[in-house]
Structures are given as C-alpha cells and as structure tokens.
C-alpha cells in the first residue's frame, strides 16, 4: 500500500482561483483567437469572467473584444480608484497574470478583507 | 578449535585458563544485512558506474518513449461523432464560456434550439487531434480553454448572435460556415448579407439592365427612333471632325 499525496501547488492554485473583484471597476480583455500566444489571456478571462468572480462584485464589467488583426493580447483593468493595469499577455503565463492582478486587488482592498477576517 | 587442541595437548590439566582467546571472527554470511565497512563503502561510492550521456546524438533516432498513443474507444466514438457533425452541419461556431452557471446554459440552449442550433461539449484534445487530420486544421488554435461548439444545419447567424448578446460571458471566437473559416468580423458581415434570392435578383437585374433599355427604346414610335438615330450621327460626326483637327494640330 502506498500513500498518494496531493501536490500542494495544485491545492494552492485551486484555493486562490476565486478572484475577489471588489476594487475593480472594469476589465477589458482583447485578443485575436487565431494567434498562438493567446493561451494565457484566455485562461485569465476564463477565471476572471466566471460566475464566482463576478458575484463578488456585480458592478464590475467584464468586456471581451475578439479581433482578427494579429494584435497582441491585452488585458486592461480599471480599478475603482482610477488606477489602470495593462497586461500584455503575449509572453506571460496565465498564473503570472493572475498573481499580479490578485496582488493589486488585495493591496487595494485590505480594509474590507481584514474586517472580514476579524 | 583452539580449545579442543588445548584439551588434547593438556589432557591432565583440570584447570582451564581464565582467559581463552577465541580466534574465530564474525561470519561472512549473516542472516541480517551486514553493515558495509567504511572503506568498502568509500570504494563503492568512488567507483560507481556513470553511463555516458547521449551516446547517440539527440534527434538521430526517434524517441523510444514517443509511441503513438492509441485512442481509447470513447475517443474514437467522439471522433466519429465529430466527423458526422462536420459533414451534416453547415455552420459550426466556436464559443468560449468562462464558467456560466447551469441555469444560464439551459436558457441559452433553449433560445438556440428555437433557431435550430444545438450545443455540443467535446474535450479539446479530441477535437484538436481530429482537426489536425482533417481539412479543418486551421481551426485548431481556437480550441483552447473552456470552449463550446454551436452546430446547426442551416447557417442561422442572426439568431445565434441575438442569443449570445443576452449572455455576457460567452465570447464568440470564430465559425466554419460552408467549409469556410470566418472570424468574428466575418460572421457579422455574413449576417448582414441579404438572402440568396435577393442577391440573385439583384445580379439578374444588373445584367439585364442594358438589354431592357434597348427593348424599351425599340418599343418607341419608329419616327422617334429615326430622330434619335439622326441626332446620334450628328453628335458622332462633330466628334470625329474635332478629333481630326486635334490630330492635325499635333502633326504640326
């Protein structure tokens, strides 16, 4: 009999997969699906556009533009305090984009989170 | 052995010496795993076998482990159904859904079914391996992430677009209509095209425009026709005179 241990990285990824969009006003995702460098952007969209993520903030809009002009895949996030985050997903992995986005979200909204934890 | 020898040599001794050195050492073959002496350990560690890396240059021979994986029965079934789909249905659209809920899916399916569009879920790996063997290999980069297929026998693009507008998280990526791969802009342009009868009517009217005008002319009164022809000749002749003048001037 051998024990099967679940790798911790997967568990960490699945736990953090729920994205909190409290401090976000608008997310615009733009890509051209026939290019080969859009995988990370599409993964990001799949996680951010899910029902769970959108239920954390119903005012946040998630816009998707599908283009065909061989342009780079871009994610443009507008936060509620006016700051903009522009991520060019051509050479980034989905996880990097997600971690960058989440770290900024958590930094923007620490008070509400701390209040919740208490 | 020593004690037996001593016993034979000194048979008259009653007293056996206090210390008797026993010269048989430990056994070589033991029941437990015997501890390896440190020197032997060191020797073995130093003289371990290190095989040569890449005796054969990489790429010279095909990889041993890269055997073509045989498709399981389920995958073969899916591929057959996909083949049938592509043969029967004129329109196959690829849509990405970022985790819409079950209710939304049922509502969308209902709306699409009214237009005769069915929704298919097929694993991306299967579709990609099927597509790369078929003529639709350029569709393969569309199938990344959570994708859904909308298939219909008749290309009802308007209905599909209206149903997709109501669900915000479905993103239309592309479609294969009449064996032609279209992007989103292409699909929108296709939806704006008038129907086949209208287009044929326009074409026919454009071609027959000239002939209809000549028939109209011929149906006029013959006196009117004569007057028109005379006018035409008069117009023609000053043009030729004007041309003659211009060529004479150039020659000068």
CSV table of C-alpha atoms in Angstrom, one decimal:
chain,number,residue,atom,x,y,z
A,1,UNK,CA,0.0,0.0,0.0
A,2,UNK,CA,1.4,3.4,-0.9
A,3,UNK,CA,0.1,6.8,0.1
A,4,UNK,CA,-0.8,9.2,-2.6
A,5,UNK,CA,-0.1,12.8,-1.6
A,6,UNK,CA,-1.9,15.6,-3.4
A,7,UNK,CA,0.7,18.1,-4.6
A,8,UNK,CA,0.4,21.3,-2.7
A,9,UNK,CA,0.9,23.6,-5.6
A,10,UNK,CA,-2.4,22.4,-7.2
A,11,UNK,CA,-4.2,22.9,-3.9
A,12,UNK,CA,-2.8,26.4,-3.6
A,13,UNK,CA,-3.9,27.3,-7.1
A,14,UNK,CA,-7.4,26.0,-6.7
A,15,UNK,CA,-7.8,27.8,-3.4
A,16,UNK,CA,-6.7,31.1,-4.8
A,17,UNK,CA,-8.6,30.6,-8.0
A,18,UNK,CA,-11.6,32.6,-6.6
A,19,UNK,CA,-10.8,36.1,-7.5
A,20,UNK,CA,-12.1,39.0,-5.5
A,21,UNK,CA,-13.1,41.9,-7.7
A,22,UNK,CA,-14.2,44.3,-5.0
A,23,UNK,CA,-11.8,47.1,-6.0
A,24,UNK,CA,-12.2,46.7,-9.7
A,25,UNK,CA,-14.4,48.8,-11.9
A,26,UNK,CA,-13.9,47.4,-15.4
A,27,UNK,CA,-11.9,44.7,-17.1
A,28,UNK,CA,-11.4,44.7,-20.8
A,29,UNK,CA,-9.9,41.7,-22.5
A,30,UNK,CA,-8.8,41.9,-26.1
A,31,UNK,CA,-7.3,39.2,-28.2
A,32,UNK,CA,-7.2,37.6,-31.6
A,33,UNK,CA,-8.1,33.9,-31.2
A,34,UNK,CA,-6.2,32.6,-34.3
A,35,UNK,CA,-2.8,33.7,-32.9
A,36,UNK,CA,-0.7,31.2,-30.9
A,37,UNK,CA,0.1,33.5,-28.0
A,38,UNK,CA,-3.4,33.9,-26.6
A,39,UNK,CA,-3.5,30.9,-24.2
A,40,UNK,CA,-2.6,32.9,-21.1
A,41,UNK,CA,-5.1,35.6,-21.9
A,42,UNK,CA,-7.9,33.2,-22.5
A,43,UNK,CA,-7.1,31.4,-19.2
A,44,UNK,CA,-7.2,34.7,-17.4
A,45,UNK,CA,-10.5,35.5,-19.0
A,46,UNK,CA,-11.9,32.1,-18.0
A,47,UNK,CA,-11.1,32.7,-14.4
A,48,UNK,CA,-12.0,36.3,-14.1
A,49,UNK,CA,-15.2,36.1,-16.1
A,50,UNK,CA,-16.6,33.2,-14.1
A,51,UNK,CA,-19.7,33.4,-12.1
A,52,UNK,CA,-17.9,33.2,-8.8
A,53,UNK,CA,-15.6,36.0,-9.6
A,54,UNK,CA,-18.4,38.2,-10.9
A,55,UNK,CA,-20.6,37.5,-8.0
A,56,UNK,CA,-18.0,39.2,-5.7
A,57,UNK,CA,-18.8,42.5,-7.4
A,58,UNK,CA,-21.8,42.9,-9.6
A,59,UNK,CA,-20.9,46.4,-10.7
A,60,UNK,CA,-17.7,45.3,-12.3
A,61,UNK,CA,-18.0,44.9,-16.1
A,62,UNK,CA,-16.0,42.3,-18.0
A,63,UNK,CA,-15.8,43.2,-21.6
A,64,UNK,CA,-14.3,40.9,-24.2
A,65,UNK,CA,-13.2,42.0,-27.7
A,66,UNK,CA,-12.3,39.4,-30.2
A,67,UNK,CA,-10.3,40.9,-33.1
A,68,UNK,CA,-8.6,39.5,-36.1
A,69,UNK,CA,-5.8,41.9,-36.7
A,70,UNK,CA,-2.8,39.9,-35.4
A,71,UNK,CA,-2.6,42.3,-32.5
A,72,UNK,CA,-1.1,41.4,-29.1
A,73,UNK,CA,-3.5,40.1,-26.5
A,74,UNK,CA,-4.1,42.8,-23.9
A,75,UNK,CA,-5.9,42.9,-20.5
A,76,UNK,CA,-6.8,46.4,-19.4
A,77,UNK,CA,-8.1,46.6,-15.8
A,78,UNK,CA,-9.5,49.9,-14.4
A,79,UNK,CA,-9.7,50.0,-10.6
A,80,UNK,CA,-12.3,51.9,-8.6
A,81,UNK,CA,-9.7,54.5,-7.5
A,82,UNK,CA,-8.8,55.3,-11.1
A,83,UNK,CA,-5.6,53.2,-11.4
A,84,UNK,CA,-5.1,51.2,-14.6
A,85,UNK,CA,-3.3,48.0,-15.0
A,86,UNK,CA,-2.3,47.0,-18.5
A,87,UNK,CA,-1.1,43.4,-19.0
A,88,UNK,CA,0.3,42.3,-22.3
A,89,UNK,CA,-0.3,38.6,-22.4
A,90,UNK,CA,1.9,37.6,-25.3
A,91,UNK,CA,4.8,36.5,-23.2
A,92,UNK,CA,3.2,35.9,-19.8
A,93,UNK,CA,1.7,32.8,-18.4
A,94,UNK,CA,-1.9,32.8,-17.0
A,95,UNK,CA,-0.7,32.3,-13.5
A,96,UNK,CA,1.7,35.3,-13.6
A,97,UNK,CA,-1.1,37.5,-14.9
A,98,UNK,CA,-3.5,36.2,-12.2
A,99,UNK,CA,-1.0,36.6,-9.4
A,100,UNK,CA,-0.1,40.2,-10.5
A,101,UNK,CA,-3.8,41.1,-10.7
A,102,UNK,CA,-4.7,39.5,-7.4
A,103,UNK,CA,-1.8,41.1,-5.5
A,104,UNK,CA,-3.0,44.5,-6.7
A,105,UNK,CA,-6.6,43.7,-5.8
A,106,UNK,CA,-5.7,42.6,-2.3
A,107,UNK,CA,-3.5,45.6,-1.9
A,108,UNK,CA,-6.3,47.9,-2.9
A,109,UNK,CA,-8.8,46.4,-0.7
A,110,UNK,CA,-7.1,45.3,2.5
A,111,UNK,CA,-9.5,47.0,4.9
A,112,UNK,CA,-12.6,45.1,3.9
A,113,UNK,CA,-10.7,41.9,3.9
A,114,UNK,CA,-9.2,42.5,7.3
A,115,UNK,CA,-12.7,43.4,8.6
A,116,UNK,CA,-14.0,40.1,7.2
A,117,UNK,CA,-11.3,38.1,8.7
A,118,UNK,CA,-11.8,39.6,12.2
B,1,UNK,CA,39.1,-25.4,17.6
B,2,UNK,CA,41.7,-24.0,19.9
B,3,UNK,CA,40.0,-25.3,22.9
B,4,UNK,CA,39.8,-28.8,21.5
B,5,UNK,CA,43.5,-28.7,20.6
B,6,UNK,CA,44.4,-27.5,24.2
B,7,UNK,CA,42.2,-30.2,25.6
B,8,UNK,CA,44.2,-32.8,23.6
B,9,UNK,CA,47.6,-31.4,24.4
B,10,UNK,CA,47.0,-30.8,28.1
B,11,UNK,CA,44.7,-33.7,29.0
B,12,UNK,CA,46.0,-33.9,32.6
B,13,UNK,CA,45.1,-30.2,33.3
B,14,UNK,CA,42.0,-29.9,35.4
B,15,UNK,CA,42.1,-26.1,35.4
B,16,UNK,CA,41.3,-24.3,32.2
B,17,UNK,CA,43.0,-20.9,31.7
B,18,UNK,CA,40.9,-17.9,32.8
B,19,UNK,CA,41.2,-16.1,29.5
B,20,UNK,CA,40.8,-18.0,26.4
B,21,UNK,CA,41.3,-16.1,23.2
B,22,UNK,CA,38.7,-17.1,20.7
B,23,UNK,CA,40.1,-16.5,17.2
B,24,UNK,CA,37.1,-17.1,15.1
B,25,UNK,CA,35.9,-13.7,13.8
B,26,UNK,CA,32.4,-12.7,12.7
B,27,UNK,CA,30.8,-14.7,9.9
B,28,UNK,CA,30.7,-13.5,6.3
B,29,UNK,CA,27.2,-14.9,5.6
B,30,UNK,CA,24.8,-13.5,8.1
B,31,UNK,CA,21.0,-13.6,8.3
B,32,UNK,CA,20.7,-9.8,8.7
B,33,UNK,CA,22.1,-7.3,6.2
B,34,UNK,CA,25.7,-6.8,7.4
B,35,UNK,CA,27.0,-3.2,7.7
B,36,UNK,CA,29.4,-2.4,5.0
B,37,UNK,CA,32.8,-1.3,6.2
B,38,UNK,CA,33.5,2.4,5.7
B,39,UNK,CA,36.5,1.7,3.5
B,40,UNK,CA,34.5,-0.6,1.3
B,41,UNK,CA,31.7,2.0,1.3
B,42,UNK,CA,34.0,4.7,0.1
B,43,UNK,CA,35.4,2.5,-2.6
B,44,UNK,CA,32.0,1.6,-3.9
B,45,UNK,CA,31.0,5.2,-3.9
B,46,UNK,CA,34.0,6.3,-5.9
B,47,UNK,CA,33.8,3.5,-8.4
B,48,UNK,CA,30.1,3.9,-9.2
B,49,UNK,CA,29.1,3.5,-12.9
B,50,UNK,CA,28.3,6.7,-14.7
B,51,UNK,CA,26.8,5.9,-18.1
B,52,UNK,CA,27.9,8.2,-20.9
B,53,UNK,CA,25.3,10.9,-21.6
B,54,UNK,CA,23.9,10.9,-25.1
B,55,UNK,CA,25.9,8.2,-26.8
B,56,UNK,CA,23.5,8.8,-29.7
B,57,UNK,CA,23.0,12.4,-30.6
B,58,UNK,CA,19.5,13.7,-29.9
B,59,UNK,CA,17.3,13.6,-32.9
B,60,UNK,CA,19.3,10.9,-34.7
B,61,UNK,CA,16.8,8.3,-33.9
B,62,UNK,CA,13.1,8.7,-32.9
B,63,UNK,CA,12.5,8.7,-29.2
B,64,UNK,CA,11.8,5.3,-27.6
B,65,UNK,CA,9.0,6.7,-25.4
B,66,UNK,CA,7.2,8.6,-28.1
B,67,UNK,CA,5.0,5.8,-29.2
B,68,UNK,CA,1.8,6.9,-30.8
B,69,UNK,CA,-0.9,6.6,-28.2
B,70,UNK,CA,-3.7,4.5,-29.3
B,71,UNK,CA,-7.1,6.2,-28.9
B,72,UNK,CA,-9.4,4.7,-26.5
B,73,UNK,CA,-12.8,3.5,-27.5
B,74,UNK,CA,-14.5,6.6,-26.2
B,75,UNK,CA,-12.2,8.9,-28.1
B,76,UNK,CA,-12.9,7.0,-31.3
B,77,UNK,CA,-16.6,7.4,-30.7
B,78,UNK,CA,-16.2,11.1,-30.2
B,79,UNK,CA,-14.2,11.4,-33.3
B,80,UNK,CA,-16.8,9.6,-35.3
B,81,UNK,CA,-19.5,11.9,-34.0
B,82,UNK,CA,-17.3,14.9,-34.8
B,83,UNK,CA,-16.8,13.7,-38.3
B,84,UNK,CA,-20.6,13.3,-38.7
B,85,UNK,CA,-21.1,16.8,-37.3
B,86,UNK,CA,-18.8,18.4,-39.7
B,87,UNK,CA,-20.4,16.6,-42.6
B,88,UNK,CA,-24.0,17.3,-41.7
B,89,UNK,CA,-23.9,20.8,-40.3
B,90,UNK,CA,-23.2,23.8,-42.4
B,91,UNK,CA,-22.4,26.1,-39.5
B,92,UNK,CA,-20.1,25.2,-36.7
B,93,UNK,CA,-19.3,28.1,-34.3
B,94,UNK,CA,-16.7,28.0,-31.5
B,95,UNK,CA,-17.6,30.0,-28.4
B,96,UNK,CA,-15.7,30.4,-25.1
B,97,UNK,CA,-17.7,30.4,-22.0
B,98,UNK,CA,-16.0,31.4,-18.8
B,99,UNK,CA,-18.0,29.2,-16.4
B,100,UNK,CA,-21.6,30.3,-16.9
B,101,UNK,CA,-24.0,28.7,-14.5
B,102,UNK,CA,-26.3,25.8,-15.3
B,103,UNK,CA,-29.4,28.0,-15.5
B,104,UNK,CA,-27.7,30.3,-18.0
B,105,UNK,CA,-26.7,27.3,-20.1
B,106,UNK,CA,-30.2,25.9,-20.1
B,107,UNK,CA,-31.7,29.2,-21.1
B,108,UNK,CA,-29.1,29.7,-23.8
B,109,UNK,CA,-29.7,26.2,-25.1
B,110,UNK,CA,-33.4,26.8,-25.2
B,111,UNK,CA,-33.0,30.0,-27.1
B,112,UNK,CA,-30.6,28.5,-29.6
B,113,UNK,CA,-32.8,25.4,-30.1
B,114,UNK,CA,-35.6,27.7,-31.3
B,115,UNK,CA,-33.3,28.6,-34.2
B,116,UNK,CA,-32.3,25.0,-34.8
B,117,UNK,CA,-28.8,25.3,-33.2
B,118,UNK,CA,-27.5,22.6,-30.9
B,119,UNK,CA,-24.8,23.0,-28.3
B,120,UNK,CA,-22.0,20.4,-28.1
B,121,UNK,CA,-19.4,19.9,-25.5
B,122,UNK,CA,-16.3,18.0,-26.7
B,123,UNK,CA,-12.9,17.7,-25.0
B,124,UNK,CA,-10.3,20.0,-26.6
B,125,UNK,CA,-7.7,17.3,-27.0
B,126,UNK,CA,-10.1,15.1,-29.0
B,127,UNK,CA,-11.2,18.0,-31.3
B,128,UNK,CA,-7.6,19.1,-31.9
B,129,UNK,CA,-6.4,15.6,-32.8
B,130,UNK,CA,-9.4,15.2,-35.1
B,131,UNK,CA,-8.9,18.6,-36.7
B,132,UNK,CA,-5.2,18.2,-37.5
B,133,UNK,CA,-6.1,15.1,-39.6
B,134,UNK,CA,-8.9,16.7,-41.4
B,135,UNK,CA,-9.1,19.7,-43.8
B,136,UNK,CA,-10.1,22.0,-40.9
B,137,UNK,CA,-6.7,22.2,-39.4
B,138,UNK,CA,-6.7,26.0,-39.3
B,139,UNK,CA,-9.5,25.9,-36.7
B,140,UNK,CA,-7.2,24.1,-34.2
B,141,UNK,CA,-5.9,27.2,-32.4
B,142,UNK,CA,-9.4,28.2,-31.5
B,143,UNK,CA,-9.8,25.2,-29.2
B,144,UNK,CA,-8.0,26.4,-26.0
B,145,UNK,CA,-9.7,26.7,-22.6
B,146,UNK,CA,-13.3,26.2,-21.9
B,147,UNK,CA,-15.0,26.0,-25.4
B,148,UNK,CA,-18.4,25.0,-26.6
B,149,UNK,CA,-19.5,24.2,-30.1
B,150,UNK,CA,-22.7,25.5,-31.6
B,151,UNK,CA,-23.7,23.5,-34.6
B,152,UNK,CA,-26.6,23.9,-37.0
B,153,UNK,CA,-27.7,22.6,-40.3
B,154,UNK,CA,-28.7,26.0,-41.7
B,155,UNK,CA,-26.4,28.9,-41.0
B,156,UNK,CA,-28.7,31.0,-38.8
B,157,UNK,CA,-26.2,33.6,-37.7
B,158,UNK,CA,-28.7,36.3,-36.7
B,159,UNK,CA,-30.4,34.0,-34.2
B,160,UNK,CA,-27.1,32.9,-32.8
B,161,UNK,CA,-25.8,36.5,-32.4
B,162,UNK,CA,-29.0,37.6,-30.6
B,163,UNK,CA,-28.9,34.7,-28.2
B,164,UNK,CA,-25.2,35.4,-27.5
B,165,UNK,CA,-25.8,39.0,-26.8
B,166,UNK,CA,-28.1,38.1,-23.9
B,167,UNK,CA,-25.4,36.0,-22.2
B,168,UNK,CA,-22.4,38.2,-21.4
B,169,UNK,CA,-19.8,35.7,-20.6
B,170,UNK,CA,-20.0,33.7,-23.9
B,171,UNK,CA,-17.4,35.0,-26.3
B,172,UNK,CA,-17.7,34.1,-30.0
B,173,UNK,CA,-14.3,33.2,-31.3
B,174,UNK,CA,-14.9,32.0,-34.9
B,175,UNK,CA,-17.1,29.9,-37.1
B,176,UNK,CA,-16.8,27.5,-40.0
B,177,UNK,CA,-19.7,28.2,-42.3
B,178,UNK,CA,-20.0,26.2,-45.6
B,179,UNK,CA,-16.4,24.9,-45.1
B,180,UNK,CA,-15.1,28.5,-44.8
B,181,UNK,CA,-13.4,29.7,-41.7
B,182,UNK,CA,-14.7,33.0,-40.6
B,183,UNK,CA,-13.6,35.4,-37.8
B,184,UNK,CA,-16.0,37.5,-35.7
B,185,UNK,CA,-16.0,40.3,-38.2
B,186,UNK,CA,-16.6,37.8,-41.0
B,187,UNK,CA,-19.6,36.4,-39.1
B,188,UNK,CA,-21.1,39.8,-38.6
B,189,UNK,CA,-20.6,40.7,-42.3
B,190,UNK,CA,-22.1,37.3,-43.2
B,191,UNK,CA,-25.2,38.1,-41.1
B,192,UNK,CA,-25.6,41.5,-42.8
B,193,UNK,CA,-25.7,39.8,-46.3
B,194,UNK,CA,-29.1,39.7,-47.8
B,195,UNK,CA,-30.7,36.3,-48.6
B,196,UNK,CA,-29.8,34.2,-51.6
B,197,UNK,CA,-33.0,35.1,-53.6
B,198,UNK,CA,-32.4,38.8,-53.1
B,199,UNK,CA,-28.8,38.6,-54.2
B,200,UNK,CA,-29.7,36.5,-57.3
B,201,UNK,CA,-32.5,39.0,-58.1
B,202,UNK,CA,-30.0,41.9,-57.9
B,203,UNK,CA,-27.5,40.1,-60.1
B,204,UNK,CA,-30.1,39.3,-62.8
B,205,UNK,CA,-31.4,42.9,-62.8
B,206,UNK,CA,-27.9,44.3,-63.2
B,207,UNK,CA,-27.1,42.0,-66.1
B,208,UNK,CA,-30.4,42.6,-67.9
B,209,UNK,CA,-30.4,46.3,-67.4
B,210,UNK,CA,-28.8,47.1,-70.8
B,211,UNK,CA,-30.9,44.7,-72.8
B,212,UNK,CA,-34.1,46.0,-71.1
B,213,UNK,CA,-33.2,49.5,-72.0
B,214,UNK,CA,-32.7,48.6,-75.7
B,215,UNK,CA,-36.0,46.8,-75.7
B,216,UNK,CA,-37.6,49.9,-74.3
B,217,UNK,CA,-36.0,52.0,-77.0
B,218,UNK,CA,-37.3,49.7,-79.7
B,219,UNK,CA,-40.8,49.8,-78.4
B,220,UNK,CA,-40.9,53.6,-79.0
B,221,UNK,CA,-42.6,55.0,-82.2
B,222,UNK,CA,-40.3,54.5,-85.2
B,223,UNK,CA,-40.3,58.2,-86.1
B,224,UNK,CA,-39.0,58.9,-82.6
B,225,UNK,CA,-36.3,56.2,-83.2
B,226,UNK,CA,-35.3,57.8,-86.5
B,227,UNK,CA,-34.9,61.2,-84.9
B,228,UNK,CA,-32.8,59.7,-82.1
B,229,UNK,CA,-30.5,58.0,-84.6
B,230,UNK,CA,-30.0,61.1,-86.7
B,231,UNK,CA,-29.2,63.1,-83.6
B,232,UNK,CA,-26.7,60.4,-82.6
B,233,UNK,CA,-25.0,60.6,-86.1
B,234,UNK,CA,-24.8,64.4,-85.8
B,235,UNK,CA,-23.2,64.0,-82.4
B,236,UNK,CA,-20.8,61.4,-83.7
B,237,UNK,CA,-19.6,63.5,-86.7
B,238,UNK,CA,-18.6,66.7,-84.9
B,239,UNK,CA,-16.6,64.5,-82.5
B,240,UNK,CA,-14.8,62.9,-85.5
B,241,UNK,CA,-14.2,66.4,-87.0
B,242,UNK,CA,-12.9,67.6,-83.6
B,243,UNK,CA,-10.6,64.6,-83.4
B,244,UNK,CA,-9.3,65.2,-87.0
B,245,UNK,CA,-8.5,68.9,-86.0
B,246,UNK,CA,-6.6,67.8,-82.9
B,247,UNK,CA,-4.5,65.2,-84.7
B,248,UNK,CA,-3.7,67.8,-87.5
B,249,UNK,CA,-2.6,70.3,-84.8
B,250,UNK,CA,-0.4,67.6,-83.2
B,251,UNK,CA,1.3,66.8,-86.5
B,252,UNK,CA,2.1,70.5,-87.0
